[in-house]
Amino acid sequence: TSKIVVLISGSGSNLQAIIDAVKAGQINGEICAVISNRPDAYGLTRAENAGIDTLVLDHKAFDSREDYDAALMEKIDAFNPDLVVLAGFMRILTPGLVQNYLGRMLNIHPSLLPKYQGLNTHQRALDAKDKEHGVSVHFVTEELDGGPVVLQAKVTIESDDTAQTLAQRVHQQEHIIYPLVVQWFCEKRLTMETDNAVLDGQVLPKQGAT
Ligand code: GAR
């Protein structure tokens, strides 16, 4: 079984979806630790309730991004994970950290990448009068929110949508696709090869698996 470390900053609803999928036997893996950069992240409570080791590494205690990421890497590597899952971990990563986990670090981003990298994705999709919006799971590379996409889910934007209602529907999709991608990785069906996501031996297209 694969060893997984999950990094969070907040509510941890994606963490919960992955915890549930592990419990249900859908994911052949074990979450060995949950690490948060925020001491008050509710996801820490979710992990504790599931009997998972938790660790807080507060970025405010560090002088530089490099120092923080070096300390974070040391904490992660102590668990010797096969996979690092970013689940609402709201920090920009240094190139050194990204390189260290290349091909074994996944992120979920609330937009149909390459659209809307960065923050406030729901409002930006509304402002652009997009007809659809969604979420992407991708491998992490040095380009922020730019690594190869593994899987996307779409939601239709309704005329009365607000950023809140849209976020809610995107979240429902997140909780379906993130456990599925983690499952593929743990089954060794999913790899990253020279900046491409590869599933069952097939290089995935830009929008991920279809
Ligand atoms: C999710 O919507 C995720 O897509 C987003 O943060 C939220 C975390 O929710 N991630 C990013 O914006 C990354 N830049 P959660 O804590 O309930 O899983």
Coordinates of C-alpha atoms and ligand atoms in Angstrom, one line a residue:
T1 CA 0.0 0.0 0.0
S2 CA 1.2 3.5 -0.8
K3 CA 2.1 6.0 1.9
I4 CA 0.4 9.4 1.5
V5 CA 1.1 12.7 3.2
V6 CA -1.6 15.3 2.8
L7 CA -0.9 19.1 3.1
I8 CA -3.7 21.4 4.0
S9 CA -4.3 25.0 5.1
G10 CA -8.0 25.1 5.8
S11 CA -11.3 23.2 6.0
G12 CA -9.9 19.9 4.6
S13 CA -13.1 18.8 2.8
N14 CA -10.9 17.2 0.1
L15 CA -8.8 15.6 2.8
Q16 CA -12.1 14.2 4.2
A17 CA -13.1 12.8 0.8
I18 CA -9.7 11.0 0.6
I19 CA -9.9 9.7 4.2
D20 CA -13.4 8.3 3.3
A21 CA -12.1 6.7 0.1
V22 CA -9.2 5.0 2.0
K23 CA -11.7 3.8 4.7
A24 CA -14.0 2.4 2.0
G25 CA -11.1 0.5 0.4
Q26 CA -11.3 2.5 -2.8
I27 CA -7.7 3.8 -2.3
N28 CA -5.0 1.2 -1.7
G29 CA -3.0 3.5 0.4
E30 CA -2.5 4.9 3.9
I31 CA -2.5 8.5 5.0
C32 CA 0.5 8.6 7.3
A33 CA 0.3 12.3 8.2
V34 CA -1.6 15.5 7.6
I35 CA 0.5 18.7 7.8
S36 CA -0.9 22.2 8.0
N37 CA 0.7 25.6 7.8
R38 CA -2.1 27.0 9.8
P39 CA -2.7 26.0 13.4
D40 CA -6.4 26.6 13.2
A41 CA -7.1 24.5 10.1
Y42 CA -10.3 22.5 10.6
G43 CA -8.7 19.7 8.5
L44 CA -6.5 19.0 11.5
T45 CA -9.6 18.0 13.5
R46 CA -10.8 15.8 10.6
A47 CA -7.4 14.0 10.6
E48 CA -7.4 13.6 14.4
N49 CA -11.0 12.1 14.2
A50 CA -9.7 9.6 11.7
G51 CA -6.7 8.7 13.9
I52 CA -4.2 10.2 11.6
D53 CA -1.0 11.9 12.8
T54 CA -1.1 15.6 12.5
L55 CA 1.6 18.2 12.4
V56 CA 1.5 22.0 12.3
L57 CA 4.4 23.9 10.6
D58 CA 3.4 27.6 10.9
H59 CA 4.9 29.6 8.1
K60 CA 4.9 32.7 10.4
A61 CA 7.7 31.1 12.4
F62 CA 10.1 31.3 9.4
D63 CA 12.0 34.1 7.9
S64 CA 12.0 33.0 4.3
R65 CA 10.1 30.8 1.9
E66 CA 13.3 28.7 1.5
D67 CA 13.7 28.1 5.2
Y68 CA 10.0 27.1 5.5
D69 CA 10.1 24.7 2.6
A70 CA 13.4 23.1 3.8
A71 CA 11.7 22.5 7.2
L72 CA 8.6 21.2 5.5
M73 CA 10.5 18.8 3.3
E74 CA 12.3 17.4 6.3
K75 CA 8.9 16.8 8.0
I76 CA 7.4 15.2 4.9
D77 CA 10.4 13.0 4.2
A78 CA 10.3 11.7 7.8
F79 CA 7.2 9.7 6.6
N80 CA 8.9 8.5 3.5
P81 CA 5.8 9.0 1.4
D82 CA 5.1 7.6 -2.1
L83 CA 2.7 10.5 -2.7
V84 CA 2.2 14.0 -1.4
V85 CA -1.3 15.4 -1.8
L86 CA -1.9 19.2 -1.7
A87 CA -5.5 19.6 -0.6
G88 CA -6.1 23.3 -0.2
F89 CA -2.5 24.0 0.8
M90 CA -2.4 27.7 0.1
R91 CA 1.3 28.3 -0.3
I92 CA 3.5 28.9 -3.3
L93 CA 6.2 26.2 -3.3
T94 CA 9.9 26.8 -3.9
P95 CA 11.5 25.1 -6.9
G96 CA 13.6 23.0 -4.6
L97 CA 10.6 21.5 -2.9
V98 CA 8.8 21.0 -6.2
Q99 CA 11.8 19.2 -7.7
N100 CA 12.1 17.0 -4.7
Y101 CA 8.6 15.6 -5.2
L102 CA 8.4 15.8 -9.0
G103 CA 6.1 13.1 -10.3
R104 CA 4.8 12.3 -6.8
M105 CA 3.0 15.4 -5.8
L106 CA -0.6 16.2 -6.8
N107 CA -2.7 19.4 -6.4
I108 CA -6.3 20.3 -6.9
H109 CA -7.2 23.7 -8.3
P110 CA -10.7 25.1 -8.6
S111 CA -10.8 26.0 -12.3
L112 CA -10.6 24.4 -15.7
L113 CA -6.8 24.8 -16.1
P114 CA -5.1 26.5 -17.9
K115 CA -7.8 29.0 -17.2
Y116 CA -7.7 31.0 -13.9
Q117 CA -4.4 30.0 -12.3
G118 CA -4.0 31.6 -8.9
L119 CA -6.8 32.9 -6.6
N120 CA -10.5 33.9 -6.8
T121 CA -11.2 31.5 -9.6
H122 CA -15.0 31.3 -9.1
Q123 CA -15.5 35.1 -9.3
R124 CA -13.2 35.3 -12.2
A125 CA -15.2 32.7 -14.2
L126 CA -18.4 34.7 -13.4
D127 CA -16.8 38.0 -14.3
A128 CA -15.7 36.5 -17.7
K129 CA -19.4 35.4 -18.3
D130 CA -18.1 31.8 -18.8
K131 CA -20.7 29.2 -19.5
E132 CA -18.8 26.5 -17.7
H133 CA -16.3 26.2 -14.9
G134 CA -14.8 23.4 -12.9
V135 CA -11.9 21.9 -11.2
S136 CA -8.6 20.2 -12.2
V137 CA -6.3 17.7 -10.5
H138 CA -2.7 18.0 -11.8
F139 CA 0.8 17.0 -11.1
V140 CA 2.8 19.8 -9.4
T141 CA 5.7 21.3 -11.5
E142 CA 7.6 24.5 -11.1
E143 CA 5.0 26.5 -13.1
L144 CA 2.3 27.6 -10.6
D145 CA -0.9 25.7 -11.3
G146 CA 0.7 24.7 -14.6
G147 CA 1.6 21.1 -14.2
P148 CA 0.1 18.4 -16.4
V149 CA -3.6 17.9 -15.8
V150 CA -4.8 14.4 -14.8
L151 CA -8.5 14.9 -14.5
Q152 CA -11.1 17.7 -14.7
A153 CA -14.7 18.0 -13.8
K154 CA -17.0 20.6 -15.3
V155 CA -20.0 22.4 -13.9
T156 CA -22.4 24.6 -15.8
I157 CA -22.6 28.2 -14.7
E158 CA -26.2 29.3 -14.0
S159 CA -27.4 32.8 -14.5
D160 CA -28.1 33.3 -10.8
D161 CA -24.8 31.8 -9.6
T162 CA -22.7 33.6 -7.1
A163 CA -19.1 32.8 -6.3
Q164 CA -20.5 30.9 -3.2
T165 CA -23.0 28.8 -5.0
L166 CA -20.5 28.0 -7.8
A167 CA -17.8 27.1 -5.3
Q168 CA -20.3 24.7 -3.6
R169 CA -21.0 22.8 -6.8
V170 CA -17.3 22.8 -7.7
H171 CA -16.5 21.3 -4.3
Q172 CA -18.9 18.5 -4.9
Q173 CA -17.0 17.6 -8.0
E174 CA -13.6 18.0 -6.2
H175 CA -14.7 15.3 -3.7
I176 CA -15.4 12.9 -6.5
I177 CA -12.3 13.4 -8.7
Y178 CA -9.5 13.9 -6.2
P179 CA -10.0 10.5 -4.5
L180 CA -10.2 8.9 -7.9
V181 CA -6.9 10.4 -9.1
V182 CA -5.2 9.4 -5.8
Q183 CA -6.6 5.9 -6.4
W184 CA -5.1 5.7 -9.8
F185 CA -1.7 6.9 -8.5
C186 CA -1.7 4.3 -5.7
E187 CA -2.6 1.6 -8.2
K188 CA 0.5 2.7 -10.1
R189 CA -1.7 3.4 -13.2
L190 CA -0.7 7.1 -13.1
T191 CA 2.7 8.6 -13.6
M192 CA 4.3 11.8 -14.8
E193 CA 6.8 11.5 -17.6
T194 CA 8.6 14.5 -19.1
D195 CA 5.9 16.9 -18.1
N196 CA 3.1 14.7 -19.3
A197 CA 0.5 12.8 -17.2
V198 CA 0.4 9.2 -18.2
L199 CA -2.6 6.9 -17.4
D200 CA -2.5 3.2 -18.2
G201 CA 0.4 3.8 -20.6
Q202 CA -1.4 6.6 -22.5
V203 CA -0.2 10.2 -22.5
L204 CA -3.1 12.3 -21.4
P205 CA -4.3 15.3 -23.4
K206 CA -4.0 18.8 -22.0
Q207 CA -7.4 18.6 -20.3
G208 CA -6.6 15.3 -18.7
A209 CA -8.4 12.0 -18.8
T210 CA -11.7 11.9 -20.6
Ligands
GAR1 C1 -10.5 23.7 -2.7 O1 -11.6 24.3 -3.4 C2 -9.3 23.6 -3.6 O2 -9.6 23.4 -5.0 C3 -8.7 24.9 -3.4 O3 -8.8 25.2 -2.0 C4 -10.0 24.5 -1.6 C5 -9.7 23.7 -0.3 O4 -10.9 23.2 0.2 N1 -7.3 25.0 -3.7 C6 -6.7 26.1 -4.3 O5 -7.2 27.1 -4.4 C7 -5.2 25.9 -4.6 N2 -4.7 27.1 -5.2 P1 -10.8 22.1 1.4 O6 -9.9 22.6 2.4 O7 -12.2 22.0 1.9 O8 -10.3 20.8 0.8

